[in-house]
PDB file of C-alpha atoms in Angstrom:
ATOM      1  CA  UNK A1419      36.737 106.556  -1.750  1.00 85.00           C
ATOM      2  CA  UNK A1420      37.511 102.515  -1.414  1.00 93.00           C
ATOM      3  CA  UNK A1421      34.890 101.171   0.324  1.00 95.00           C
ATOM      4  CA  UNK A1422      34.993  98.228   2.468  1.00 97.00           C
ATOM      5  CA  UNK A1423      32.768  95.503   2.611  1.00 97.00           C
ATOM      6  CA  UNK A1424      32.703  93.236   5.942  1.00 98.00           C
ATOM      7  CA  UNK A1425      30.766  90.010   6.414  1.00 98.00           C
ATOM      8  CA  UNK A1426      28.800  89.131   7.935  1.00 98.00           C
ATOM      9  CA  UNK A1427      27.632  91.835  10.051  1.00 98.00           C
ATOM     10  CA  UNK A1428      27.203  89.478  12.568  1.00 98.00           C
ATOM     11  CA  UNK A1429      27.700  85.860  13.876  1.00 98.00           C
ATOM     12  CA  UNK A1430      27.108  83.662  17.231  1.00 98.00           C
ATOM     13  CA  UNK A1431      29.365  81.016  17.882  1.00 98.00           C
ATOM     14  CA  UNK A1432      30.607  78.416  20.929  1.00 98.00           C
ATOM     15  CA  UNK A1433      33.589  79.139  23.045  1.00 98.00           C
ATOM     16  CA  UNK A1434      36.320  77.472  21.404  1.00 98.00           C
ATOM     17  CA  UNK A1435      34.869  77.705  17.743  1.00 98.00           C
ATOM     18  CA  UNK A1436      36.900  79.292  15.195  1.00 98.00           C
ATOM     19  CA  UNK A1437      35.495  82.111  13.968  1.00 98.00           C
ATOM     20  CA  UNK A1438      36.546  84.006  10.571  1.00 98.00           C
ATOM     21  CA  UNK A1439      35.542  87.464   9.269  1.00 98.00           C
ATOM     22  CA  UNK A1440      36.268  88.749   5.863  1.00 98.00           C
ATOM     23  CA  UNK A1441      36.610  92.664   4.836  1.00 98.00           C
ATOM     24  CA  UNK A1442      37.076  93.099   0.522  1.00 98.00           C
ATOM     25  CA  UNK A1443      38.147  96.647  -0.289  1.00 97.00           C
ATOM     26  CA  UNK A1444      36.503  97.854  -3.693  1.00 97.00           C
ATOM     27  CA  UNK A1445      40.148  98.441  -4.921  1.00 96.00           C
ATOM     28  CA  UNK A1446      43.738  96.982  -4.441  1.00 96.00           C
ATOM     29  CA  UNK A1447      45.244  98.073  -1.196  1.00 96.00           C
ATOM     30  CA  UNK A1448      48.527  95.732  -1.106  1.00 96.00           C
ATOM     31  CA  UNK A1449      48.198  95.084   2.570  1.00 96.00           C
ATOM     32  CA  UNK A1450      47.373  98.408   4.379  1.00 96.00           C
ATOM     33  CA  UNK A1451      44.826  97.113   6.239  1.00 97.00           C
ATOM     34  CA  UNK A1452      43.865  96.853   9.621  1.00 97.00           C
ATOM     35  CA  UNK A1453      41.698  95.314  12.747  1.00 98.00           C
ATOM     36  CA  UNK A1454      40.004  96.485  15.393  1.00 98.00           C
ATOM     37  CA  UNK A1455      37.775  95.277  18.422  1.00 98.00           C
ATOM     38  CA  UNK A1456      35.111  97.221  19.867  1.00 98.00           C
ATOM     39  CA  UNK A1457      33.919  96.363  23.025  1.00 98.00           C
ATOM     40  CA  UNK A1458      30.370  97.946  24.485  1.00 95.00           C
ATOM     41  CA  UNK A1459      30.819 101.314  25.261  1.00 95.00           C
ATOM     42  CA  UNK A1460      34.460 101.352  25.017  1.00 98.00           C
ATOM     43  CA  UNK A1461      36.592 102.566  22.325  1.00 98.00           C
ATOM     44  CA  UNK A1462      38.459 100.289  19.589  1.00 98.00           C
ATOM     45  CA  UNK A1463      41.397  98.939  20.043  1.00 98.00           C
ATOM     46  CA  UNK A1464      43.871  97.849  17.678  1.00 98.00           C
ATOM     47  CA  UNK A1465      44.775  94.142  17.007  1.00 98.00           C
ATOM     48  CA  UNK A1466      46.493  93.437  13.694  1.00 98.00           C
ATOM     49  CA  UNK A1467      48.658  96.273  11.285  1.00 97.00           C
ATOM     50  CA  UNK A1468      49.489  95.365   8.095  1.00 96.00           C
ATOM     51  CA  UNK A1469      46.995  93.133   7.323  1.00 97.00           C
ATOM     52  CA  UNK A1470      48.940  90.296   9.872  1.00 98.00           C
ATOM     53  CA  UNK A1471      50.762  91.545  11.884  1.00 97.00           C
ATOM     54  CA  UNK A1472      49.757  91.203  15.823  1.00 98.00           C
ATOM     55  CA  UNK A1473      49.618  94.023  17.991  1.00 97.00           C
ATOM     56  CA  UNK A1474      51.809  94.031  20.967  1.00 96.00           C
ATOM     57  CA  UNK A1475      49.797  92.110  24.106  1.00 96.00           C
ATOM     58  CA  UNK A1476      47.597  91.170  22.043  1.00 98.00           C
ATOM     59  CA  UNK A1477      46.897  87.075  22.240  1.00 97.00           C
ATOM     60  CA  UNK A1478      48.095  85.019  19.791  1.00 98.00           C
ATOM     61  CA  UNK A1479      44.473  83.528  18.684  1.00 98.00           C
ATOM     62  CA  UNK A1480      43.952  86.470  16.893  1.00 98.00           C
ATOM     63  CA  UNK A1481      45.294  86.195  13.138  1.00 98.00           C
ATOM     64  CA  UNK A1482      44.816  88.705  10.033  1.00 98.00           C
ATOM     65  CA  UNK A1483      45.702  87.326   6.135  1.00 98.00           C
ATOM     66  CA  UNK A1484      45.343  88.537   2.704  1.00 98.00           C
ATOM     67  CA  UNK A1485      46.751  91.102   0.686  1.00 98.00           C
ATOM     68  CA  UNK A1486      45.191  93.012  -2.535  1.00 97.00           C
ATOM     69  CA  UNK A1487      41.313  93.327  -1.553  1.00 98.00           C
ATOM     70  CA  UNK A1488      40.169  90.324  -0.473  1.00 98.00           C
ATOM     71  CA  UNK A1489      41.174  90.141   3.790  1.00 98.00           C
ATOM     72  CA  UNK A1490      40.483  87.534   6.666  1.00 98.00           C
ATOM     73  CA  UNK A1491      40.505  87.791  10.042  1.00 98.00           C
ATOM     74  CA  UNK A1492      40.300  85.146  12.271  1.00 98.00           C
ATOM     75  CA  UNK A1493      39.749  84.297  16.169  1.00 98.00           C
ATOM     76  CA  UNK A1494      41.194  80.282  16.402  1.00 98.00           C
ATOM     77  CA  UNK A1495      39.367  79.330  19.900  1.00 98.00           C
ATOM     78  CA  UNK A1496      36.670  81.796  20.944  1.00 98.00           C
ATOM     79  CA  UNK A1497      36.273  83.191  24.025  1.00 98.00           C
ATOM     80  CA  UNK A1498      33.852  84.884  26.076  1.00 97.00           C
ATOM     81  CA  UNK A1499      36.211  87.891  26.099  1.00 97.00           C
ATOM     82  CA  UNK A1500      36.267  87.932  22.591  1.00 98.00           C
ATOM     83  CA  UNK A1501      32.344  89.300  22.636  1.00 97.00           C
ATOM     84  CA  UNK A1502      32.900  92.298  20.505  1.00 98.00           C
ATOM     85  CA  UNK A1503      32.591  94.195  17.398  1.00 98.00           C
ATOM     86  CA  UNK A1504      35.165  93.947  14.721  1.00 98.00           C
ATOM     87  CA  UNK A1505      36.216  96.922  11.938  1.00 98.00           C
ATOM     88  CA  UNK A1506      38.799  96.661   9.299  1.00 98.00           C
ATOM     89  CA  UNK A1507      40.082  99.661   8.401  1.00 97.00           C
ATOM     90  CA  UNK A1508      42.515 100.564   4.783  1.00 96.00           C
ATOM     91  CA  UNK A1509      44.795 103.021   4.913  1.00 94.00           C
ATOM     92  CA  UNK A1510      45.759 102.741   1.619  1.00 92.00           C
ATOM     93  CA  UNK A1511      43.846 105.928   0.199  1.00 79.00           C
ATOM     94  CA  UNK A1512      45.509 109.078   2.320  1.00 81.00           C
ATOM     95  CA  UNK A1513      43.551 111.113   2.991  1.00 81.00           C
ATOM     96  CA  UNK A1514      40.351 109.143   3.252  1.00 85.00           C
ATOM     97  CA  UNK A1515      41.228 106.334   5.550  1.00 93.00           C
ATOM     98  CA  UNK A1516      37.452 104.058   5.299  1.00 95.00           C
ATOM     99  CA  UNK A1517      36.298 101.586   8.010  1.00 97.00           C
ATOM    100  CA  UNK A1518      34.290  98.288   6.858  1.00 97.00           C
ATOM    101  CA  UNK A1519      30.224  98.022   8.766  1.00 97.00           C
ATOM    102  CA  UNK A1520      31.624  95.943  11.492  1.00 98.00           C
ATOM    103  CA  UNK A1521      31.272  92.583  12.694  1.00 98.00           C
ATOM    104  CA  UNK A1522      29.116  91.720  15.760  1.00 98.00           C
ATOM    105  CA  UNK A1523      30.463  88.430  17.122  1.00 98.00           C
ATOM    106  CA  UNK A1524      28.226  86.752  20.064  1.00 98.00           C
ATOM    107  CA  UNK A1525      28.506  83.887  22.032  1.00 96.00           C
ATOM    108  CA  UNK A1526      26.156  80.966  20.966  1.00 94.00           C
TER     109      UNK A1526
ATOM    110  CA  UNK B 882      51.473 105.256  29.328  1.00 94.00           C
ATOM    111  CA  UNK B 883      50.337 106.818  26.292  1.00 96.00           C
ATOM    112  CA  UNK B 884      46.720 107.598  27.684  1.00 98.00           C
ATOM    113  CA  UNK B 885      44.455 111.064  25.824  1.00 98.00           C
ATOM    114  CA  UNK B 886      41.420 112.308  27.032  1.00 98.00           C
ATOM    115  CA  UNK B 887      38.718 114.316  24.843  1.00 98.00           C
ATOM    116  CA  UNK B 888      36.843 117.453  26.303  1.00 98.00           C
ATOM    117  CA  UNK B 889      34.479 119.603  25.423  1.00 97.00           C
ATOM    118  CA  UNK B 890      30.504 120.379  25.490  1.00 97.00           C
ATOM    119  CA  UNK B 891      27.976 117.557  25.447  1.00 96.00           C
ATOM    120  CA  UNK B 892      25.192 119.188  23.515  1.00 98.00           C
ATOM    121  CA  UNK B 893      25.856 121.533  20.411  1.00 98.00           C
ATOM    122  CA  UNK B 894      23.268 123.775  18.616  1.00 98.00           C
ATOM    123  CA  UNK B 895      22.557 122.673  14.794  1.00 98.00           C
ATOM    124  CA  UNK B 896      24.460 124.902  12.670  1.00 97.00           C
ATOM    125  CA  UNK B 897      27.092 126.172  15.034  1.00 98.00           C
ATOM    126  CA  UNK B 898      30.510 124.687  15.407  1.00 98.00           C
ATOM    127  CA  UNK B 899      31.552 121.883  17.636  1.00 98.00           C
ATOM    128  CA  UNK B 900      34.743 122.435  19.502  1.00 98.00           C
ATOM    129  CA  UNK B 901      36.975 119.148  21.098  1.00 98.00           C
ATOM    130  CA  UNK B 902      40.504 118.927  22.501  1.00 98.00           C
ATOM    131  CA  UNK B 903      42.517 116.143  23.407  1.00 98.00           C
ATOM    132  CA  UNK B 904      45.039 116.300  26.176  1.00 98.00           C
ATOM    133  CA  UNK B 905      47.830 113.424  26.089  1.00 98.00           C
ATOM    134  CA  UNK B 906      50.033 112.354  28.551  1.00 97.00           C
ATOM    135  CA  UNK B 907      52.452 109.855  28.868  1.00 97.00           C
ATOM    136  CA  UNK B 908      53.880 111.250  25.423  1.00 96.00           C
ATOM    137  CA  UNK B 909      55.224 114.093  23.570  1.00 95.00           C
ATOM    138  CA  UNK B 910      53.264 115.379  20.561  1.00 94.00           C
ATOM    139  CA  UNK B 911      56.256 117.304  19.587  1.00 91.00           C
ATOM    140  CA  UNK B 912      57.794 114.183  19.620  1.00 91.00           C
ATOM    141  CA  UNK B 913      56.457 112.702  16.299  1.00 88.00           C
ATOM    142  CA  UNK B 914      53.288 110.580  15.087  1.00 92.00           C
ATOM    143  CA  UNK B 915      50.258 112.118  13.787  1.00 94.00           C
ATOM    144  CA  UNK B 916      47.016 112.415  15.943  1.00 96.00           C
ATOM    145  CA  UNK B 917      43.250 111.835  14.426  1.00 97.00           C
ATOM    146  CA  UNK B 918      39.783 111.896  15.424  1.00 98.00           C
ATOM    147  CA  UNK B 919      37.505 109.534  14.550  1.00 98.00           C
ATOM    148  CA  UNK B 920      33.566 109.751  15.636  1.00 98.00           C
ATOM    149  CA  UNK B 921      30.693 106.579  15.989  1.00 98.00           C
ATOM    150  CA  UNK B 922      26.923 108.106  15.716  1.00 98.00           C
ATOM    151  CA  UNK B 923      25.224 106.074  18.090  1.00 97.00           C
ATOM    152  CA  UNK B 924      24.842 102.544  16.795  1.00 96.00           C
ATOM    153  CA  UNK B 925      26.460 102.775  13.968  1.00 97.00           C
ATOM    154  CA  UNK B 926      30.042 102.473  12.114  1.00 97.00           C
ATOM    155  CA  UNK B 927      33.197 104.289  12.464  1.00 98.00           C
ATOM    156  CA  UNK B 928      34.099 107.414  10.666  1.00 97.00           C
ATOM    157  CA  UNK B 929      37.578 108.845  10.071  1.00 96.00           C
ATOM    158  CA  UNK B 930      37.441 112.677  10.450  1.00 97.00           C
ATOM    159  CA  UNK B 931      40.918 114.317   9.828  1.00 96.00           C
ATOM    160  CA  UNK B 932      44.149 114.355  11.383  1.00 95.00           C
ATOM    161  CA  UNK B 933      47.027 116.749  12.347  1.00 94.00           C
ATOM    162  CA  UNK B 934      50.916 116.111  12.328  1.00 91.00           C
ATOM    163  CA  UNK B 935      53.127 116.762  15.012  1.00 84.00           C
ATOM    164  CA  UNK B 936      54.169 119.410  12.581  1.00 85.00           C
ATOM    165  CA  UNK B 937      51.001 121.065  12.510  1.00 87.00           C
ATOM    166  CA  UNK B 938      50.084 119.534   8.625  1.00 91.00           C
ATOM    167  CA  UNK B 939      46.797 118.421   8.255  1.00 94.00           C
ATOM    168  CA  UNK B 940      44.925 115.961   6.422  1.00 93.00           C
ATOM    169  CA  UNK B 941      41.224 115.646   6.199  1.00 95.00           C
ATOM    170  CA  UNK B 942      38.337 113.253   5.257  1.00 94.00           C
ATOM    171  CA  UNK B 943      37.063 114.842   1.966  1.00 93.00           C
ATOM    172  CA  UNK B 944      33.459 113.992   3.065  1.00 94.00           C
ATOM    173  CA  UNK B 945      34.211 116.404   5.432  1.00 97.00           C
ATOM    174  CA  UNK B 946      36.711 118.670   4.620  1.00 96.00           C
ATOM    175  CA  UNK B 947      35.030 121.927   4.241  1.00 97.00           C
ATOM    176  CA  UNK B 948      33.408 121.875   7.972  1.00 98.00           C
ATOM    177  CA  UNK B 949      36.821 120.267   9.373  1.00 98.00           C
ATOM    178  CA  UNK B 950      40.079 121.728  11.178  1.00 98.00           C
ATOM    179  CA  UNK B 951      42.273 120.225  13.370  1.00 97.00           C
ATOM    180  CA  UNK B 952      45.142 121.743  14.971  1.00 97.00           C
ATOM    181  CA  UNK B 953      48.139 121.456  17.480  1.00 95.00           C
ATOM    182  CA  UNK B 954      48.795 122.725  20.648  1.00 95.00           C
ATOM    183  CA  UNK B 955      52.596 121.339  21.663  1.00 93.00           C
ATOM    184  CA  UNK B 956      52.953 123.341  24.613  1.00 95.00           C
ATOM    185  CA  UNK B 957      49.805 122.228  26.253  1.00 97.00           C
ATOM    186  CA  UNK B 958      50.669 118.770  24.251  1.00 97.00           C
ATOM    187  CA  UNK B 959      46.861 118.902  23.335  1.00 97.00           C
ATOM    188  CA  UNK B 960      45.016 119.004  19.144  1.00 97.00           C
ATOM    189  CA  UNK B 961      41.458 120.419  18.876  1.00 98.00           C
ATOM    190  CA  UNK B 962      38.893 119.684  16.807  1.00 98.00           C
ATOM    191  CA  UNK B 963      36.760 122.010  14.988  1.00 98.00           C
ATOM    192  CA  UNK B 964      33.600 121.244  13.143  1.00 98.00           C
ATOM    193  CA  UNK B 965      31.602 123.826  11.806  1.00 98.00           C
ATOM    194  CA  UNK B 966      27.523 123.965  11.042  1.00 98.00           C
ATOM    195  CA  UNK B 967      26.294 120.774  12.684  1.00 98.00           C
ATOM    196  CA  UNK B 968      23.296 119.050  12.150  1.00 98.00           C
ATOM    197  CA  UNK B 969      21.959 116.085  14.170  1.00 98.00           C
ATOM    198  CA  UNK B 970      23.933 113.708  11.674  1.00 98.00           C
ATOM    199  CA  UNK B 971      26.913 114.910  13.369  1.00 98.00           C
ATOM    200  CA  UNK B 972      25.857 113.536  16.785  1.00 98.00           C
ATOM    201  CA  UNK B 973      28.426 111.193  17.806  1.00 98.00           C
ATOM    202  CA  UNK B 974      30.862 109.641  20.409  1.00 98.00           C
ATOM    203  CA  UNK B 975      34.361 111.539  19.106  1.00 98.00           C
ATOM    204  CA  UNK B 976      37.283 109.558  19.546  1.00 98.00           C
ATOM    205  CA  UNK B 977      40.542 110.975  19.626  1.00 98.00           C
ATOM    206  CA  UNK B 978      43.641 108.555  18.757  1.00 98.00           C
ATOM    207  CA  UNK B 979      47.539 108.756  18.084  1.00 97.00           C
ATOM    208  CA  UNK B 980      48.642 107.374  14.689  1.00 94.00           C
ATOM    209  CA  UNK B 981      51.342 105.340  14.865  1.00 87.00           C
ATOM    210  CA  UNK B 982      52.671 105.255  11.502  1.00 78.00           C
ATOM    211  CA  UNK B 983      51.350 108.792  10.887  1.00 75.00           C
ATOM    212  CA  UNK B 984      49.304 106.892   7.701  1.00 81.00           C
ATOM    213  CA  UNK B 985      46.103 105.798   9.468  1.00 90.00           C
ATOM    214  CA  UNK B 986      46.998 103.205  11.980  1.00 95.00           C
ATOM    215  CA  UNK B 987      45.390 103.914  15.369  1.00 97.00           C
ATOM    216  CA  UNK B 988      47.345 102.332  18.306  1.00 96.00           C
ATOM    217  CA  UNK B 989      46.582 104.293  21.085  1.00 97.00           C
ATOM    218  CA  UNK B 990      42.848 106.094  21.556  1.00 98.00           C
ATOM    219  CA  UNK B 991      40.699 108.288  24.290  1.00 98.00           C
ATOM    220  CA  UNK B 992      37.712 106.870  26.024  1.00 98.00           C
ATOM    221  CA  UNK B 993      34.913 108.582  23.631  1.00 98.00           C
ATOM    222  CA  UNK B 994      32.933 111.672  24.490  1.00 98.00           C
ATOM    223  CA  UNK B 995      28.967 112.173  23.335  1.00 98.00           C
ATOM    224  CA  UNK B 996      28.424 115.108  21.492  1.00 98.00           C
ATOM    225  CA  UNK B 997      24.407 115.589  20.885  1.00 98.00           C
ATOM    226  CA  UNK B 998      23.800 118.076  18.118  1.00 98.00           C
ATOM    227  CA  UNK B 999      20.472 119.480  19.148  1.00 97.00           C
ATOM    228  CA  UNK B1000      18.100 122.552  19.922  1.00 96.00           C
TER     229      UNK B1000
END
């Protein structure tokens, strides 16, 4: 299986900080990657495809790079909305798709 | 509006076999895509479980591949789950999702239902 390795598991930050997470996969994946946000009890919801690409509705302060195994995510003003978990997820490896820890992101 | 919605029992005796569907509306399975479930044991991280084809071909986590089937329904435009001898590791929220690009990208998913894997 690739693994995926997120960091860091979690972070606080202000509203309006920029705030970058980074996923590595243990092997190339070219760019099938993806990110999620997981809000408390709700379920995840997709933001980026593709490694950065933005999902429909979904605001433009959210960016995705990288390509290969080393991937960034990155929220350019935070907002108290933005209080969530974070996966990446490779679909690179049919049939085992792998999801990184997660990445708690509070509000400082 | 795509929107799905997971059934099924809350509470499942260790080593007997959980059973989920998924009802969506707002789209044809028939239709295309590929639809997955995914499951979160309280607390923790997301797990892929296996996924079915509108065409009824499957493709499984090999973790858990021998306890795992998941089938179609496209006249009740519904796919079950199947997970045979549980044990309280497999005590989880189960999500159900579509796939978008039928290769592991999840665009649209159901709200999450508890299954507790207990005597």
């Amino acid at each position: 299986d690739i693994q995926m390795t997120q960091s860091p598991s979690s972070l606080s930050a202000s509203v309006g900080d920029r705030v970058t997470i980074t996923c590595q996969a243990s092997q190339d994946i070219s760019n099938f990657l993806n990110w999620y946000q997981q809000k408390p009890g709700k379920a995840p919801n997709l933001l980026i495809y593709d490694a950065s690409n933005l999902e429909t509705g979904v605001p433009s302060r959210f960016s995705g790079s990288g390509s290969g195994t080393d991937f960034t995510f990155t929220i350019s003003s935070l907002q108290p909305e933005d209080i969530a978990t974070y996966y990446c997820q490779q679909y690179d490896n049919l049939p085992a798709l792998t999801f990184g820890g997660g990445t708690k992101v509070e509000i400082k | 509006q795509v929107q799905l919605q997971e059934s099924g029992p809350g509470l499942v005796k260790p080593s007997e076999t959980l059973s989920l569907t998924c009802t969506v509306s707002g789209y044809s399975i028939s239709s295309g895509y590929s639809w997955g479930w995914i499951r979160q044991p309280p607390g923790k991280g997301l797990e892929w479980i296996g996924s079915v084809y509108h065409s009824a071909s499957t493709y499984y986590n090999p973790s858990l591949k021998s306890r795992v089937t998941v089938s179609v329904d496209t006249s009740k435009n519904q796919f079950s789950l199947k997970l045979s001898s549980v044990t309280a590791a497999d005590t989880a929220v189960y999500y159900c999702a579509r796939d978008v690009a039928a290769a592991g990208t999840f665009d649209y998913w159901g709200q999450g239902t508890l299954v507790t894997v207990s005597s």
